[in-house]
């Protein structure tokens, strides 16, 4: 069953966010598709907590956790935490 990584990101330090993207690209990206990345998503209901939105699809939860919990991604995430204010969720697909 696929799982989805959804991130709402408010970038406070553009250089730091660029460093995060470079570091994250080195993490093990197996079984993942970048489905959407938008700097100005249209809010059609309620409020949205950051202008940048990222949507990734993983083949399954095991591949998601292998990526997210990897030392490489955790090192990258630490850079993101300093450069942004983010909300991140993992959502199970209907598979």
mmCIF file of C-alpha atoms in Angstrom:
data_model
loop_
_atom_site.group_PDB
_atom_site.id
_atom_site.type_symbol
_atom_site.label_atom_id
_atom_site.label_comp_id
_atom_site.label_asym_id
_atom_site.label_seq_id
_atom_site.Cartn_x
_atom_site.Cartn_y
_atom_site.Cartn_z
ATOM 1 C CA UNK A 1 0.000 0.000 0.000
ATOM 2 C CA UNK A 2 1.457 3.401 -0.913
ATOM 3 C CA UNK A 3 2.121 6.077 1.672
ATOM 4 C CA UNK A 4 2.444 9.796 1.124
ATOM 5 C CA UNK A 5 4.754 12.389 2.664
ATOM 6 C CA UNK A 6 3.088 15.789 2.782
ATOM 7 C CA UNK A 7 5.026 18.824 3.957
ATOM 8 C CA UNK A 8 3.926 22.416 4.460
ATOM 9 C CA UNK A 9 7.035 24.563 4.599
ATOM 10 C CA UNK A 10 7.579 28.190 5.526
ATOM 11 C CA UNK A 11 11.147 29.028 4.505
ATOM 12 C CA UNK A 12 12.847 31.456 6.889
ATOM 13 C CA UNK A 13 16.408 30.953 5.598
ATOM 14 C CA UNK A 14 16.569 30.366 1.813
ATOM 15 C CA UNK A 15 20.276 29.439 1.865
ATOM 16 C CA UNK A 16 19.623 26.966 4.661
ATOM 17 C CA UNK A 17 16.710 25.461 2.734
ATOM 18 C CA UNK A 18 18.934 25.090 -0.329
ATOM 19 C CA UNK A 19 21.476 23.263 1.864
ATOM 20 C CA UNK A 20 18.647 21.001 3.082
ATOM 21 C CA UNK A 21 17.602 20.163 -0.488
ATOM 22 C CA UNK A 22 21.177 19.285 -1.424
ATOM 23 C CA UNK A 23 21.598 17.099 1.670
ATOM 24 C CA UNK A 24 18.185 15.419 1.245
ATOM 25 C CA UNK A 25 19.026 14.479 -2.350
ATOM 26 C CA UNK A 26 21.816 12.254 -0.985
ATOM 27 C CA UNK A 27 19.452 10.192 1.214
ATOM 28 C CA UNK A 28 18.320 6.759 -0.101
ATOM 29 C CA UNK A 29 15.453 7.560 -2.491
ATOM 30 C CA UNK A 30 14.204 4.092 -3.448
ATOM 31 C CA UNK A 31 10.573 3.528 -4.395
ATOM 32 C CA UNK A 32 9.570 7.196 -4.258
ATOM 33 C CA UNK A 33 7.927 9.579 -6.727
ATOM 34 C CA UNK A 34 7.790 13.342 -6.396
ATOM 35 C CA UNK A 35 4.110 13.962 -7.154
ATOM 36 C CA UNK A 36 3.920 17.692 -6.472
ATOM 37 C CA UNK A 37 5.987 20.622 -5.285
ATOM 38 C CA UNK A 38 4.322 24.037 -5.236
ATOM 39 C CA UNK A 39 5.504 27.362 -3.845
ATOM 40 C CA UNK A 40 2.013 28.894 -4.007
ATOM 41 C CA UNK A 41 -0.711 26.266 -3.516
ATOM 42 C CA UNK A 42 -4.270 27.536 -3.728
ATOM 43 C CA UNK A 43 -6.090 27.209 -0.418
ATOM 44 C CA UNK A 44 -9.701 26.338 -1.204
ATOM 45 C CA UNK A 45 -10.823 25.757 2.411
ATOM 46 C CA UNK A 46 -9.445 26.674 5.815
ATOM 47 C CA UNK A 47 -5.873 27.799 6.356
ATOM 48 C CA UNK A 48 -2.555 26.379 5.173
ATOM 49 C CA UNK A 49 0.562 26.646 7.296
ATOM 50 C CA UNK A 50 3.213 27.501 4.746
ATOM 51 C CA UNK A 51 3.552 28.616 1.177
ATOM 52 C CA UNK A 52 5.664 25.655 -0.025
ATOM 53 C CA UNK A 53 3.945 22.274 -0.230
ATOM 54 C CA UNK A 54 5.663 18.991 -1.095
ATOM 55 C CA UNK A 55 3.930 15.684 -1.883
ATOM 56 C CA UNK A 56 5.964 12.471 -2.228
ATOM 57 C CA UNK A 57 4.581 8.989 -2.869
ATOM 58 C CA UNK A 58 6.395 5.933 -1.502
ATOM 59 C CA UNK A 59 5.658 2.382 -2.660
ATOM 60 C CA UNK A 60 5.042 1.334 0.942
ATOM 61 C CA UNK A 61 5.607 2.366 4.545
ATOM 62 C CA UNK A 62 8.793 0.325 4.809
ATOM 63 C CA UNK A 63 10.436 2.344 2.008
ATOM 64 C CA UNK A 64 9.172 5.575 3.535
ATOM 65 C CA UNK A 65 10.675 4.713 6.920
ATOM 66 C CA UNK A 66 13.937 3.548 5.327
ATOM 67 C CA UNK A 67 14.232 6.997 3.736
ATOM 68 C CA UNK A 68 12.860 9.145 6.562
ATOM 69 C CA UNK A 69 14.740 7.394 9.377
ATOM 70 C CA UNK A 70 18.009 7.069 7.452
ATOM 71 C CA UNK A 71 21.009 8.910 8.919
ATOM 72 C CA UNK A 72 21.312 10.807 5.624
ATOM 73 C CA UNK A 73 17.772 12.162 5.696
ATOM 74 C CA UNK A 74 17.817 12.863 9.422
ATOM 75 C CA UNK A 75 20.976 14.953 8.919
ATOM 76 C CA UNK A 76 19.175 16.825 6.131
ATOM 77 C CA UNK A 77 16.037 17.257 8.254
ATOM 78 C CA UNK A 78 18.120 18.861 11.006
ATOM 79 C CA UNK A 79 19.160 21.503 8.465
ATOM 80 C CA UNK A 80 15.500 22.002 7.437
ATOM 81 C CA UNK A 81 14.401 22.398 11.058
ATOM 82 C CA UNK A 82 16.772 25.371 11.424
ATOM 83 C CA UNK A 83 15.839 26.957 8.083
ATOM 84 C CA UNK A 84 12.055 26.521 8.114
ATOM 85 C CA UNK A 85 8.895 26.160 10.096
ATOM 86 C CA UNK A 86 7.329 22.944 8.795
ATOM 87 C CA UNK A 87 4.412 20.587 9.255
ATOM 88 C CA UNK A 88 5.064 17.080 7.917
ATOM 89 C CA UNK A 89 2.726 14.075 7.860
ATOM 90 C CA UNK A 90 2.766 10.534 6.511
ATOM 91 C CA UNK A 91 -0.601 9.469 5.093
ATOM 92 C CA UNK A 92 -1.555 5.908 4.134
ATOM 93 C CA UNK A 93 -2.928 5.442 0.626
ATOM 94 C CA UNK A 94 -5.980 3.408 -0.278
ATOM 95 C CA UNK A 95 -3.868 0.886 -2.250
#
